[in-house]
Amino acid sequence: MAAVTLRRARCWCPSLLQFFRLPVAQVHLSRPAMRASQQDFENAMNQVKLLKQDPGNQVKLKLYALYKQATDGPCNMPKPGVFDLVNKAKWEAWNSLGSLPKETARQNYVDLVSSLSPSAEASSQGKHEADEKAQKSKDIVVTSEDGITKIVLNRPTKKNALTFEMYQDIILALKNASTDNSAITVFTGTGDYYCSGNDLTNFTSAAGGMEEAASKGAVVLREFVNSFIDFPKPLVAVVNGPAVGIAVTLLGLFDAVYASDKATFHTPFSHLGQSPEACSSYTFPKIMGSAKATEMLLFGKKLTAREAWAQGLVSEVFPDSTFEKEVWTRLKGYAKLPPNSMRISKELIRNNEKEKLHAVNAEECTTLKAKWLSEECINAIMNFVSRKAKL
Ligand SMILES: CCCCC/C=C/CC(=O)SCCNC(=O)CCNC(=O)[C@H](O)C(C)(C)COP(=O)(O)OP(=O)(O)OC[C@H]1O[C@@H](n2cnc3c(N)ncnc32)[C@H](O)[C@@H]1OP(=O)(O)O
């Protein structure tokens, strides 16, 4: 439990202070924070005082809400009256965070402050470098425009297969997107493929051999999938072409999936001596029923876009010739909807099964770690690498 002592800031960043009269917290935790340390949090609070530019009311509201959630927990104050505009806006921002855990709110606060000014990042230099890396990564391109943060898989010569580095970059990109100014976040791919799944050379090219790659893979995969389970904003997949393996299973954790009619959906886990991941052992039977999920996850049946739509995995299919235009026009419209309302609705839906999803993810990663070291899997990967087999 956190013991919290509050005192009023005396005189810093007048505009922020006047707007919110933000309290400066001296928080003493008796157990370590999950992600951002207490020191990171305190440094971030100090950095807010040093901001040279007013970040605007929306950001200030977000800072206030995250601060209150991180220190006091979920909003339990009575809603201010309709004419008390400032306090009502603050209450609504705090209340919109629902039951977000204190540790997550603290992390989001630190991330948000980090994003506000370069000088604000001195406290978590390592994290700052990592964020910069995510932005600069050539295989993952992140842009933000029209209320949409776009995460593009950009390795077309390898059909956008996911390297270890790309998994890490996506984790960071999602972390940043969760607190940026965008309303929705979208994944898509460059070139003819959406994504050919895990890069099969991840396991063969690891310096420490298969054993080390399997251990590392299980840790990275668990964190990667967790970042999808916990992502707070609407998450949309724009599936521009074929999707394979983890690029398909992850779709069960997206809020909407739009597909070109050229897209296909293929999960050849048995062919590869592997087992399902990204919570698909739970989400797929729930979405399409166990008989259809079995055909995909056990027998590796490849679905066309229309079949995937009929099974409920895809929200809508578009002709390839008009796909990009139609989908982006629609998404720009959605991005103008009130963002807090969308977040709360997502939270209501996701909270019903978040715990279950985390448990399924943990179990799937443990199972996969063992499968990656099995003869079946090693043979399948070697066959692909030595060009003896493709899907
Ligand atoms: C942190 C770890 C988490 C692990 C999570 C586990 C996830 C499980 C999965 O995702 S299982 C799915 C794995 N994916 C595959 O098995 C796909 C393998 N690829 C293929 O079968 C084919 O390449 C293809 C059907 C996707 C496309 O065939 P096509 O003939 O159109 O094109 P090429 O084969 O010539 O591909 C072009 C180059 O891209 C390389 N490549 C494609 N996919 C992958 C991949 N998944 N891993 C590594 N490399 C891939 C391919 O080798 C070609 O490279 P080259 O030009 O250098 O030869």
Short mmCIF file of C-alpha atoms and ligand atoms in Angstrom, two decimals:
data_model
loop_
_atom_site.label_atom_id
_atom_site.label_comp_id
_atom_site.label_asym_id
_atom_site.label_seq_id
_atom_site.Cartn_x
_atom_site.Cartn_y
_atom_site.Cartn_z
CA MET A 1 0.00 0.00 0.00
CA ALA A 2 1.17 3.53 -0.67
CA ALA A 3 1.29 6.03 2.15
CA VAL A 4 0.70 9.41 0.56
CA THR A 5 1.47 12.82 2.00
CA LEU A 6 0.37 15.82 -0.01
CA ARG A 7 1.49 19.40 0.20
CA ARG A 8 0.72 22.29 -2.09
CA ALA A 9 3.34 23.45 -4.52
CA ARG A 10 4.45 26.95 -3.62
CA CYS A 11 5.19 28.53 -6.92
CA TRP A 12 5.95 26.80 -10.14
CA CYS A 13 4.69 26.83 -13.68
CA PRO A 14 2.03 29.44 -12.86
CA SER A 15 -0.34 28.55 -15.67
CA LEU A 16 -0.48 24.91 -14.68
CA LEU A 17 -0.70 25.71 -11.03
CA GLN A 18 -3.44 28.23 -11.47
CA PHE A 19 -5.39 25.91 -13.66
CA PHE A 20 -5.27 22.92 -11.38
CA ARG A 21 -3.48 23.95 -8.22
CA LEU A 22 -1.70 20.63 -8.62
CA PRO A 23 -0.42 19.12 -5.41
CA VAL A 24 3.17 17.98 -5.16
CA ALA A 25 3.24 14.52 -3.68
CA GLN A 26 5.71 12.92 -1.39
CA VAL A 27 4.78 9.31 -1.78
CA HIS A 28 6.42 6.53 0.18
CA LEU A 29 5.85 3.11 -1.21
CA SER A 30 6.39 0.05 0.90
CA ARG A 31 6.72 -2.16 -2.17
CA PRO A 32 8.44 -1.44 -5.49
CA ALA A 33 6.44 0.08 -8.35
CA MET A 34 5.59 -2.28 -11.21
CA ARG A 35 7.18 -0.22 -13.99
CA ALA A 36 8.03 3.46 -13.47
CA SER A 37 9.86 3.77 -10.16
CA GLN A 38 8.75 6.16 -7.45
CA GLN A 39 11.84 8.19 -8.27
CA ASP A 40 10.78 8.41 -11.95
CA PHE A 41 7.36 9.60 -10.85
CA GLU A 42 8.74 12.27 -8.53
CA ASN A 43 11.19 13.43 -11.21
CA ALA A 44 8.35 13.67 -13.70
CA MET A 45 6.37 15.85 -11.26
CA ASN A 46 9.37 18.13 -10.97
CA GLN A 47 9.81 18.22 -14.73
CA VAL A 48 6.24 19.43 -15.19
CA LYS A 49 7.26 22.54 -13.29
CA LEU A 50 10.05 23.19 -15.79
CA LEU A 51 7.90 23.04 -18.90
CA LYS A 52 8.61 26.08 -21.02
CA GLN A 53 5.45 25.84 -23.09
CA ASP A 54 1.89 25.50 -21.87
CA PRO A 55 0.93 21.99 -23.06
CA GLY A 56 -2.74 22.93 -23.43
CA ASN A 57 -5.80 22.10 -21.40
CA GLN A 58 -6.29 18.57 -22.71
CA VAL A 59 -2.80 17.54 -21.67
CA LYS A 60 -3.10 19.32 -18.34
CA LEU A 61 -6.33 17.46 -17.68
CA LYS A 62 -4.64 14.20 -18.54
CA LEU A 63 -1.72 14.99 -16.23
CA TYR A 64 -4.09 15.87 -13.43
CA ALA A 65 -6.13 12.69 -13.92
CA LEU A 66 -3.08 10.42 -14.03
CA TYR A 67 -1.57 12.13 -11.02
CA LYS A 68 -4.75 11.66 -8.96
CA GLN A 69 -5.13 8.05 -10.11
CA ALA A 70 -1.49 7.28 -9.32
CA THR A 71 -1.69 8.73 -5.81
CA ASP A 72 -5.33 8.44 -4.69
CA GLY A 73 -6.56 5.60 -6.90
CA PRO A 74 -9.92 5.59 -8.74
CA CYS A 75 -12.04 8.74 -8.54
CA ASN A 76 -14.35 8.57 -5.52
CA MET A 77 -15.32 12.25 -5.27
CA PRO A 78 -18.86 13.47 -5.91
CA LYS A 79 -19.26 14.98 -9.36
CA PRO A 80 -19.06 18.81 -9.24
CA GLY A 81 -22.11 20.80 -10.28
CA VAL A 82 -22.78 21.60 -13.90
CA PHE A 83 -21.68 25.23 -13.57
CA ASP A 84 -18.39 24.41 -11.85
CA LEU A 85 -16.74 23.96 -15.25
CA VAL A 86 -13.08 23.58 -14.30
CA ASN A 87 -13.65 21.15 -11.44
CA LYS A 88 -16.15 19.22 -13.52
CA ALA A 89 -13.60 18.83 -16.35
CA LYS A 90 -10.97 17.66 -13.84
CA TRP A 91 -13.41 15.23 -12.24
CA GLU A 92 -14.39 13.82 -15.63
CA ALA A 93 -10.77 13.35 -16.66
CA TRP A 94 -9.97 11.52 -13.42
CA ASN A 95 -13.17 9.50 -13.46
CA SER A 96 -12.52 8.45 -17.06
CA LEU A 97 -9.54 6.42 -15.89
CA GLY A 98 -11.93 4.02 -14.18
CA SER A 99 -10.09 1.30 -12.30
CA LEU A 100 -6.73 1.85 -13.98
CA PRO A 101 -4.15 0.49 -11.50
CA LYS A 102 -2.07 3.06 -9.62
CA GLU A 103 1.16 1.62 -11.04
CA THR A 104 -0.10 1.98 -14.62
CA ALA A 105 -1.27 5.53 -13.97
CA ARG A 106 2.15 6.36 -12.56
CA GLN A 107 3.84 4.90 -15.63
CA ASN A 108 1.47 6.76 -17.97
CA TYR A 109 2.14 10.00 -16.10
CA VAL A 110 5.90 9.52 -16.50
CA ASP A 111 5.48 8.66 -20.19
CA LEU A 112 3.27 11.67 -20.82
CA VAL A 113 5.71 14.05 -19.15
CA SER A 114 8.55 12.47 -21.13
CA SER A 115 6.71 13.18 -24.35
CA LEU A 116 6.17 16.86 -23.54
CA SER A 117 9.70 18.18 -23.80
CA PRO A 118 13.14 16.82 -24.47
CA SER A 119 14.46 18.32 -21.24
CA ALA A 120 11.77 16.54 -19.31
CA GLU A 121 13.37 13.21 -19.91
CA ALA A 122 16.49 13.45 -17.84
CA SER A 123 15.02 11.21 -15.14
CA SER A 124 14.63 8.14 -17.28
CA GLN A 125 17.39 8.41 -19.78
CA GLY A 126 17.25 4.72 -20.64
CA LYS A 127 13.57 4.90 -21.43
CA HIS A 128 14.03 8.05 -23.47
CA GLU A 129 16.67 6.37 -25.58
CA ALA A 130 14.38 3.41 -26.05
CA ASP A 131 11.47 5.64 -27.13
CA GLU A 132 13.69 7.43 -29.60
CA LYS A 133 14.78 4.09 -30.92
CA ALA A 134 11.17 3.09 -31.49
CA GLN A 135 10.58 6.27 -33.46
CA LYS A 136 13.69 5.79 -35.54
CA SER A 137 13.37 2.08 -36.19
CA LYS A 138 13.31 1.46 -39.91
CA ASP A 139 11.21 -1.70 -39.66
CA ILE A 140 8.46 -0.07 -37.61
CA VAL A 141 7.31 3.38 -38.69
CA VAL A 142 5.14 5.35 -36.28
CA THR A 143 3.29 8.50 -37.33
CA SER A 144 0.50 10.52 -35.75
CA GLU A 145 -1.96 12.60 -37.75
CA ASP A 146 -5.69 13.38 -37.82
CA GLY A 147 -6.16 11.85 -34.37
CA ILE A 148 -4.71 8.53 -35.55
CA THR A 149 -1.42 6.98 -34.48
CA LYS A 150 -0.33 4.67 -37.25
CA ILE A 151 2.10 1.82 -36.55
CA VAL A 152 3.35 0.46 -39.85
CA LEU A 153 5.20 -2.85 -40.24
CA ASN A 154 7.82 -1.80 -42.74
CA ARG A 155 9.94 -4.76 -43.79
CA PRO A 156 8.38 -5.58 -47.13
CA THR A 157 11.33 -7.55 -48.53
CA LYS A 158 10.72 -10.10 -45.75
CA LYS A 159 6.93 -9.85 -45.96
CA ASN A 160 7.02 -7.81 -42.72
CA ALA A 161 8.16 -10.82 -40.65
CA LEU A 162 8.69 -9.75 -37.03
CA THR A 163 12.23 -9.70 -35.66
CA PHE A 164 13.01 -9.59 -31.93
CA GLU A 165 13.78 -5.90 -32.35
CA MET A 166 10.40 -5.24 -33.97
CA TYR A 167 8.56 -6.87 -31.06
CA GLN A 168 10.40 -4.52 -28.68
CA ASP A 169 9.75 -1.51 -30.90
CA ILE A 170 6.05 -2.30 -31.07
CA ILE A 171 5.86 -2.58 -27.27
CA LEU A 172 7.38 0.91 -27.04
CA ALA A 173 5.21 2.30 -29.81
CA LEU A 174 2.07 1.08 -28.03
CA LYS A 175 3.28 2.51 -24.75
CA ASN A 176 3.78 5.89 -26.40
CA ALA A 177 0.48 5.70 -28.28
CA SER A 178 -1.42 4.99 -25.07
CA THR A 179 -0.65 8.50 -23.80
CA ASP A 180 -0.24 10.55 -26.97
CA ASN A 181 -2.90 12.89 -28.30
CA SER A 182 -4.39 10.45 -30.77
CA ALA A 183 -7.87 8.99 -30.36
CA ILE A 184 -7.24 5.65 -32.05
CA THR A 185 -4.24 3.51 -32.99
CA VAL A 186 -3.94 1.59 -36.21
CA PHE A 187 -1.63 -1.22 -37.39
CA THR A 188 -0.97 -1.89 -41.05
CA GLY A 189 1.79 -3.24 -43.31
CA THR A 190 3.92 -1.91 -46.18
CA GLY A 191 3.94 -3.83 -49.46
CA ASP A 192 1.92 -6.84 -50.52
CA TYR A 193 1.83 -8.55 -47.10
CA TYR A 194 0.28 -7.40 -43.84
CA CYS A 195 2.75 -9.61 -41.96
CA SER A 196 4.21 -13.11 -42.35
CA GLY A 197 4.35 -13.62 -38.59
CA ASN A 198 7.34 -14.39 -36.46
CA ASP A 199 10.66 -14.14 -38.30
CA LEU A 200 11.68 -17.78 -38.28
CA THR A 201 15.36 -16.85 -38.14
CA ASN A 202 14.81 -15.30 -34.69
CA PHE A 203 15.49 -18.75 -33.32
CA THR A 204 18.32 -19.83 -35.57
CA SER A 205 20.39 -16.66 -35.53
CA ALA A 206 20.39 -16.07 -31.75
CA ALA A 207 23.93 -15.91 -30.38
CA GLY A 208 23.20 -18.21 -27.44
CA GLY A 209 21.44 -20.86 -29.55
CA MET A 210 17.87 -22.18 -29.48
CA GLU A 211 17.69 -22.59 -25.72
CA GLU A 212 18.51 -18.97 -25.05
CA ALA A 213 16.30 -17.79 -27.93
CA ALA A 214 13.36 -19.79 -26.52
CA SER A 215 13.79 -18.27 -23.05
CA LYS A 216 14.14 -14.78 -24.44
CA GLY A 217 11.27 -15.36 -26.87
CA ALA A 218 8.87 -16.41 -24.09
CA VAL A 219 9.65 -13.27 -22.05
CA VAL A 220 9.40 -10.91 -25.02
CA LEU A 221 6.23 -12.57 -26.31
CA ARG A 222 4.51 -12.31 -22.94
CA GLU A 223 5.28 -8.60 -22.64
CA PHE A 224 4.37 -8.01 -26.28
CA VAL A 225 0.94 -9.62 -25.96
CA ASN A 226 0.34 -7.93 -22.59
CA SER A 227 0.80 -4.56 -24.27
CA PHE A 228 -2.10 -5.42 -26.61
CA ILE A 229 -4.30 -6.74 -23.79
CA ASP A 230 -3.76 -3.55 -21.78
CA PHE A 231 -3.85 -1.01 -24.61
CA PRO A 232 -6.46 1.56 -23.50
CA LYS A 233 -7.57 3.16 -26.79
CA PRO A 234 -9.43 1.69 -29.77
CA LEU A 235 -6.97 -0.50 -31.68
CA VAL A 236 -7.66 -1.15 -35.35
CA ALA A 237 -5.93 -3.48 -37.83
CA VAL A 238 -5.89 -2.42 -41.48
CA VAL A 239 -4.99 -5.78 -43.06
CA ASN A 240 -3.65 -4.86 -46.48
CA GLY A 241 -2.59 -8.38 -47.54
CA PRO A 242 -1.89 -11.91 -46.27
CA ALA A 243 -1.41 -12.34 -42.52
CA VAL A 244 0.36 -15.32 -40.98
CA GLY A 245 0.88 -16.71 -37.48
CA ILE A 246 1.03 -14.16 -34.72
CA ALA A 247 -0.19 -11.42 -37.07
CA VAL A 248 -3.47 -13.37 -37.25
CA THR A 249 -3.81 -14.50 -33.65
CA LEU A 250 -3.27 -10.95 -32.36
CA LEU A 251 -6.36 -9.82 -34.27
CA GLY A 252 -8.50 -11.36 -31.53
CA LEU A 253 -7.21 -8.59 -29.24
CA PHE A 254 -8.00 -5.74 -31.68
CA ASP A 255 -11.20 -3.73 -31.45
CA ALA A 256 -11.83 -3.64 -35.21
CA VAL A 257 -10.25 -5.41 -38.19
CA TYR A 258 -10.64 -4.07 -41.74
CA ALA A 259 -9.32 -6.27 -44.54
CA SER A 260 -8.60 -5.99 -48.23
CA ASP A 261 -10.20 -8.79 -50.21
CA LYS A 262 -6.62 -9.83 -51.06
CA ALA A 263 -5.88 -10.61 -47.42
CA THR A 264 -5.69 -14.19 -46.16
CA PHE A 265 -5.49 -15.47 -42.60
CA HIS A 266 -3.23 -18.42 -41.86
CA THR A 267 -2.09 -19.96 -38.57
CA PRO A 268 0.07 -22.98 -39.49
CA PHE A 269 1.15 -23.79 -35.93
CA SER A 270 0.98 -27.56 -36.23
CA HIS A 271 2.95 -27.43 -39.51
CA LEU A 272 5.63 -25.54 -37.60
CA GLY A 273 5.55 -27.79 -34.52
CA GLN A 274 4.28 -24.84 -32.48
CA SER A 275 1.14 -23.90 -30.55
CA PRO A 276 -1.19 -20.86 -30.54
CA GLU A 277 -0.22 -17.55 -28.98
CA ALA A 278 -1.59 -14.02 -28.41
CA CYS A 279 -4.52 -15.46 -26.40
CA SER A 280 -5.95 -17.08 -29.54
CA SER A 281 -6.52 -20.36 -27.68
CA TYR A 282 -9.16 -18.35 -25.80
CA THR A 283 -10.23 -15.59 -28.22
CA PHE A 284 -10.63 -17.70 -31.37
CA PRO A 285 -13.09 -20.27 -29.94
CA LYS A 286 -14.96 -17.36 -28.36
CA ILE A 287 -15.11 -15.42 -31.64
CA MET A 288 -15.84 -18.23 -34.11
CA GLY A 289 -16.83 -21.27 -32.04
CA SER A 290 -14.56 -24.19 -31.23
CA ALA A 291 -15.13 -26.17 -34.46
CA LYS A 292 -13.93 -23.31 -36.68
CA ALA A 293 -11.14 -22.34 -34.28
CA THR A 294 -9.88 -25.93 -34.39
CA GLU A 295 -9.67 -25.81 -38.18
CA MET A 296 -7.49 -22.73 -37.98
CA LEU A 297 -5.38 -23.35 -34.89
CA LEU A 298 -4.87 -27.12 -35.07
CA PHE A 299 -5.20 -27.90 -38.78
CA GLY A 300 -3.78 -24.64 -40.15
CA LYS A 301 -6.72 -23.94 -42.48
CA LYS A 302 -6.08 -20.71 -44.36
CA LEU A 303 -9.11 -18.37 -44.57
CA THR A 304 -9.89 -15.84 -47.26
CA ALA A 305 -10.86 -12.37 -46.08
CA ARG A 306 -14.55 -13.12 -46.64
CA GLU A 307 -14.29 -16.38 -44.69
CA ALA A 308 -12.56 -14.57 -41.85
CA TRP A 309 -15.38 -12.00 -41.91
CA ALA A 310 -18.00 -14.78 -41.82
CA GLN A 311 -16.22 -16.24 -38.74
CA GLY A 312 -16.31 -12.86 -36.98
CA LEU A 313 -12.53 -12.33 -37.01
CA VAL A 314 -12.79 -9.45 -39.49
CA SER A 315 -15.17 -6.48 -39.11
CA GLU A 316 -15.47 -5.65 -42.80
CA VAL A 317 -13.89 -6.57 -46.15
CA PHE A 318 -13.21 -3.99 -48.89
CA PRO A 319 -12.26 -4.42 -52.57
CA ASP A 320 -8.50 -4.03 -52.82
CA SER A 321 -8.86 -1.26 -55.41
CA THR A 322 -10.64 1.06 -52.95
CA PHE A 323 -9.38 -0.42 -49.69
CA GLU A 324 -6.96 2.30 -48.59
CA LYS A 325 -9.23 5.20 -49.52
CA GLU A 326 -12.37 3.79 -47.93
CA VAL A 327 -10.72 2.59 -44.74
CA TRP A 328 -8.73 5.74 -43.98
CA THR A 329 -11.70 7.99 -44.68
CA ARG A 330 -13.72 5.98 -42.24
CA LEU A 331 -10.99 5.92 -39.59
CA LYS A 332 -10.48 9.68 -39.79
CA GLY A 333 -14.19 10.05 -39.03
CA TYR A 334 -13.98 7.67 -36.06
CA ALA A 335 -10.95 9.55 -34.74
CA LYS A 336 -13.12 12.65 -34.33
CA LEU A 337 -15.44 10.92 -31.86
CA PRO A 338 -15.01 11.93 -28.19
CA PRO A 339 -11.85 10.03 -27.18
CA ASN A 340 -12.69 9.58 -23.51
CA SER A 341 -16.00 8.05 -24.36
CA MET A 342 -14.33 5.54 -26.68
CA ARG A 343 -11.75 4.69 -24.01
CA ILE A 344 -14.36 4.12 -21.34
CA SER A 345 -16.43 1.92 -23.61
CA LYS A 346 -13.36 -0.13 -24.48
CA GLU A 347 -12.45 -0.39 -20.83
CA LEU A 348 -15.93 -1.70 -19.98
CA ILE A 349 -15.63 -4.37 -22.64
CA ARG A 350 -12.03 -5.34 -21.90
CA ASN A 351 -12.28 -5.32 -18.10
CA ASN A 352 -14.70 -8.24 -18.25
CA GLU A 353 -11.88 -10.53 -19.27
CA LYS A 354 -8.56 -8.81 -18.72
CA GLU A 355 -7.53 -11.14 -15.92
CA LYS A 356 -8.43 -14.17 -17.99
CA LEU A 357 -6.46 -12.86 -20.99
CA HIS A 358 -3.34 -12.32 -18.87
CA ALA A 359 -3.60 -15.84 -17.49
CA VAL A 360 -4.07 -17.33 -20.97
CA ASN A 361 -1.10 -15.34 -22.29
CA ALA A 362 1.15 -16.61 -19.50
CA GLU A 363 0.14 -20.22 -20.14
CA GLU A 364 0.55 -19.97 -23.91
CA CYS A 365 4.06 -18.52 -23.51
CA THR A 366 5.13 -21.31 -21.15
CA THR A 367 3.79 -23.91 -23.59
CA LEU A 368 5.47 -22.26 -26.57
CA LYS A 369 8.82 -22.04 -24.86
CA ALA A 370 8.82 -25.84 -24.57
CA LYS A 371 7.51 -26.29 -28.13
CA TRP A 372 10.28 -24.11 -29.60
CA LEU A 373 12.80 -26.60 -28.24
CA SER A 374 10.94 -29.64 -29.59
CA GLU A 375 12.24 -31.70 -32.49
CA GLU A 376 9.05 -31.01 -34.47
CA CYS A 377 9.59 -27.28 -34.29
CA ILE A 378 13.35 -27.27 -34.82
CA ASN A 379 12.93 -29.44 -37.94
CA ALA A 380 10.20 -27.18 -39.34
CA ILE A 381 12.28 -24.05 -38.83
CA MET A 382 15.38 -25.68 -40.30
CA ASN A 383 13.37 -26.74 -43.33
CA PHE A 384 12.23 -23.16 -43.89
CA VAL A 385 15.68 -21.67 -43.34
CA SER A 386 17.32 -24.18 -45.67
CA ARG A 387 14.63 -23.30 -48.25
CA LYS A 388 13.15 -26.79 -48.17
CA ALA A 389 9.70 -25.63 -47.05
CA LYS A 390 7.36 -22.70 -47.22
CA LEU A 391 3.77 -22.53 -46.06
C1 LIG B 1 9.31 -13.01 -29.45
C2 LIG B 1 9.03 -14.23 -30.26
C3 LIG B 1 7.58 -14.44 -30.47
C4 LIG B 1 7.26 -15.59 -31.34
C5 LIG B 1 5.81 -15.68 -31.59
C6 LIG B 1 5.45 -16.83 -32.46
C7 LIG B 1 4.68 -16.69 -33.51
C8 LIG B 1 4.33 -17.84 -34.39
C9 LIG B 1 4.19 -17.47 -35.82
O1 LIG B 1 4.10 -16.33 -36.19
S1 LIG B 1 4.15 -18.78 -36.86
C10 LIG B 1 4.25 -18.09 -38.48
C11 LIG B 1 5.67 -17.98 -38.95
N1 LIG B 1 5.68 -17.62 -40.34
C12 LIG B 1 5.85 -18.47 -41.34
O2 LIG B 1 5.97 -19.65 -41.16
C13 LIG B 1 5.93 -17.86 -42.71
C14 LIG B 1 7.16 -18.32 -43.44
N2 LIG B 1 7.21 -17.74 -44.77
C15 LIG B 1 6.69 -18.33 -45.86
O3 LIG B 1 6.18 -19.42 -45.82
C16 LIG B 1 6.78 -17.59 -47.15
O4 LIG B 1 7.88 -16.73 -47.10
C17 LIG B 1 5.49 -16.77 -47.45
C18 LIG B 1 4.34 -17.74 -47.74
C19 LIG B 1 5.11 -15.87 -46.27
C20 LIG B 1 5.71 -15.87 -48.67
O5 LIG B 1 6.15 -16.66 -49.74
P1 LIG B 1 6.65 -15.94 -51.11
O6 LIG B 1 7.07 -17.02 -52.03
O7 LIG B 1 5.61 -15.01 -51.58
O8 LIG B 1 7.87 -15.04 -50.65
P2 LIG B 1 9.30 -15.50 -50.13
O9 LIG B 1 9.19 -16.81 -49.42
O10 LIG B 1 10.29 -15.45 -51.25
O11 LIG B 1 9.61 -14.39 -49.02
C21 LIG B 1 10.35 -13.23 -49.33
C22 LIG B 1 11.47 -13.11 -48.31
O12 LIG B 1 10.88 -12.98 -47.02
C23 LIG B 1 11.40 -13.97 -46.15
N3 LIG B 1 10.37 -14.35 -45.17
C24 LIG B 1 9.05 -14.37 -45.35
N4 LIG B 1 8.44 -14.73 -44.23
C25 LIG B 1 9.39 -14.93 -43.31
C26 LIG B 1 9.36 -15.33 -41.93
N5 LIG B 1 8.22 -15.56 -41.27
N6 LIG B 1 10.51 -15.45 -41.29
C27 LIG B 1 11.70 -15.19 -41.92
N7 LIG B 1 11.78 -14.81 -43.23
C28 LIG B 1 10.63 -14.68 -43.90
C29 LIG B 1 11.75 -15.12 -47.08
O13 LIG B 1 12.68 -15.98 -46.49
C30 LIG B 1 12.30 -14.36 -48.25
O14 LIG B 1 13.61 -13.96 -47.90
P3 LIG B 1 14.79 -13.99 -49.00
O15 LIG B 1 14.34 -13.09 -50.11
O16 LIG B 1 16.00 -13.52 -48.26
O17 LIG B 1 14.89 -15.43 -49.44
#
